Amino acid sequence: MTVAFANSGGTAARSGTVTLGTHIVDLLGIDWSTVTSTEPLPVPVAPGSRKVGTWTVCVDDWRVPLGMHVETRVVTVDWS
């Protein structure tokens, strides 16, 4: 999963976390489950700049039965 973070503020962002919500979806598009993972942000992000972060999203194979697939649909950021 690759996400770009932009800092539109006046000071550098120096810490924080990103939470990825990966959904287990069946052939009809029905969402059966969500697995979340939290990772540190790619900091620092200077004022007026952007930085790209890439993470591997892993889901146990038993959570994804035959015919289902995974989609990372939700990304939230907590700047601390």
PDB file of C-alpha atoms in Angstrom:
ATOM      1  CA  MET A   1       0.000   0.000   0.000  1.00  0.00           C
ATOM      2  CA  THR A   2       1.490   3.358  -1.017  1.00  0.00           C
ATOM      3  CA  VAL A   3       0.137   6.611   0.446  1.00  0.00           C
ATOM      4  CA  ALA A   4       1.329  10.199  -0.062  1.00  0.00           C
ATOM      5  CA  PHE A   5       1.246  12.564   2.916  1.00  0.00           C
ATOM      6  CA  ALA A   6       1.193  16.341   2.407  1.00  0.00           C
ATOM      7  CA  ASN A   7       2.000  18.880   5.107  1.00  0.00           C
ATOM      8  CA  SER A   8       0.053  22.075   4.494  1.00  0.00           C
ATOM      9  CA  GLY A   9       0.883  23.472   7.943  1.00  0.00           C
ATOM     10  CA  GLY A  10       3.592  25.863   9.045  1.00  0.00           C
ATOM     11  CA  THR A  11       5.742  23.436  11.039  1.00  0.00           C
ATOM     12  CA  ALA A  12       7.263  20.039  10.313  1.00  0.00           C
ATOM     13  CA  ALA A  13       5.300  16.911  11.195  1.00  0.00           C
ATOM     14  CA  ARG A  14       7.708  14.915  13.342  1.00  0.00           C
ATOM     15  CA  SER A  15       5.758  11.859  14.487  1.00  0.00           C
ATOM     16  CA  GLY A  16       2.535   9.959  14.088  1.00  0.00           C
ATOM     17  CA  THR A  17       0.955   6.739  12.890  1.00  0.00           C
ATOM     18  CA  VAL A  18      -1.033   5.556   9.901  1.00  0.00           C
ATOM     19  CA  THR A  19      -3.736   2.906  10.325  1.00  0.00           C
ATOM     20  CA  LEU A  20      -4.688   0.789   7.320  1.00  0.00           C
ATOM     21  CA  GLY A  21      -8.098  -0.919   7.249  1.00  0.00           C
ATOM     22  CA  THR A  22      -7.917  -3.971   4.992  1.00  0.00           C
ATOM     23  CA  HIS A  23     -11.287  -5.531   4.129  1.00  0.00           C
ATOM     24  CA  ILE A  24     -12.013  -9.152   3.237  1.00  0.00           C
ATOM     25  CA  VAL A  25     -14.540  -9.005   0.377  1.00  0.00           C
ATOM     26  CA  ASP A  26     -16.494 -11.780  -1.386  1.00  0.00           C
ATOM     27  CA  LEU A  27     -17.384 -12.086  -5.081  1.00  0.00           C
ATOM     28  CA  LEU A  28     -20.572 -10.052  -4.614  1.00  0.00           C
ATOM     29  CA  GLY A  29     -18.711  -7.200  -2.920  1.00  0.00           C
ATOM     30  CA  ILE A  30     -19.957  -8.006   0.568  1.00  0.00           C
ATOM     31  CA  ASP A  31     -17.466  -6.963   3.258  1.00  0.00           C
ATOM     32  CA  TRP A  32     -16.971  -9.906   5.633  1.00  0.00           C
ATOM     33  CA  SER A  33     -14.195  -8.673   7.876  1.00  0.00           C
ATOM     34  CA  THR A  34     -11.714  -5.872   8.453  1.00  0.00           C
ATOM     35  CA  VAL A  35      -8.122  -6.314   9.586  1.00  0.00           C
ATOM     36  CA  THR A  36      -6.316  -3.197  10.820  1.00  0.00           C
ATOM     37  CA  SER A  37      -2.613  -2.552  10.978  1.00  0.00           C
ATOM     38  CA  THR A  38      -0.842   0.487  12.415  1.00  0.00           C
ATOM     39  CA  GLU A  39       2.550   1.705  11.239  1.00  0.00           C
ATOM     40  CA  PRO A  40       4.722   4.762  11.966  1.00  0.00           C
ATOM     41  CA  LEU A  41       4.474   7.675   9.531  1.00  0.00           C
ATOM     42  CA  PRO A  42       7.384   8.472   7.190  1.00  0.00           C
ATOM     43  CA  VAL A  43       8.512  11.551   9.126  1.00  0.00           C
ATOM     44  CA  PRO A  44       9.662  14.257   9.220  1.00  0.00           C
ATOM     45  CA  VAL A  45       7.442  15.951   6.647  1.00  0.00           C
ATOM     46  CA  ALA A  46       8.606  19.534   6.162  1.00  0.00           C
ATOM     47  CA  PRO A  47       6.070  22.386   5.876  1.00  0.00           C
ATOM     48  CA  GLY A  48       4.680  22.662   2.345  1.00  0.00           C
ATOM     49  CA  SER A  49       6.145  19.332   1.243  1.00  0.00           C
ATOM     50  CA  ARG A  50       4.957  15.770   0.816  1.00  0.00           C
ATOM     51  CA  LYS A  51       6.383  12.369   1.563  1.00  0.00           C
ATOM     52  CA  VAL A  52       5.361   8.938   0.301  1.00  0.00           C
ATOM     53  CA  GLY A  53       5.176   5.865   2.514  1.00  0.00           C
ATOM     54  CA  THR A  54       4.853   2.253   1.377  1.00  0.00           C
ATOM     55  CA  TRP A  55       3.750  -0.656   3.552  1.00  0.00           C
ATOM     56  CA  THR A  56       3.108  -4.320   2.894  1.00  0.00           C
ATOM     57  CA  VAL A  57      -0.361  -5.314   4.068  1.00  0.00           C
ATOM     58  CA  CYS A  58      -0.457  -8.939   5.230  1.00  0.00           C
ATOM     59  CA  VAL A  59      -3.547 -11.009   5.991  1.00  0.00           C
ATOM     60  CA  ASP A  60      -3.456 -14.634   7.153  1.00  0.00           C
ATOM     61  CA  ASP A  61      -4.478 -16.921   4.298  1.00  0.00           C
ATOM     62  CA  TRP A  62      -7.170 -18.596   6.403  1.00  0.00           C
ATOM     63  CA  ARG A  63      -8.963 -15.218   6.620  1.00  0.00           C
ATOM     64  CA  VAL A  64      -9.396 -15.071   2.829  1.00  0.00           C
ATOM     65  CA  PRO A  65     -11.345 -18.131   1.622  1.00  0.00           C
ATOM     66  CA  LEU A  66     -11.290 -19.180  -2.026  1.00  0.00           C
ATOM     67  CA  GLY A  67     -13.122 -16.627  -4.198  1.00  0.00           C
ATOM     68  CA  MET A  68     -12.604 -13.735  -1.777  1.00  0.00           C
ATOM     69  CA  HIS A  69     -10.059 -10.921  -2.009  1.00  0.00           C
ATOM     70  CA  VAL A  70      -8.581  -8.126   0.105  1.00  0.00           C
ATOM     71  CA  GLU A  71      -8.952  -4.372  -0.377  1.00  0.00           C
ATOM     72  CA  THR A  72      -7.362  -1.661   1.745  1.00  0.00           C
ATOM     73  CA  ARG A  73     -10.242   0.817   1.842  1.00  0.00           C
ATOM     74  CA  VAL A  74      -9.580   2.935   4.915  1.00  0.00           C
ATOM     75  CA  VAL A  75      -6.465   4.929   5.745  1.00  0.00           C
ATOM     76  CA  THR A  76      -6.391   7.144   8.856  1.00  0.00           C
ATOM     77  CA  VAL A  77      -3.565   9.270  10.146  1.00  0.00           C
ATOM     78  CA  ASP A  78      -2.808  10.374  13.693  1.00  0.00           C
ATOM     79  CA  TRP A  79      -0.252  13.202  13.730  1.00  0.00           C
ATOM     80  CA  SER A  80       1.239  13.431  17.200  1.00  0.00           C
TER      81      SER A  80
END
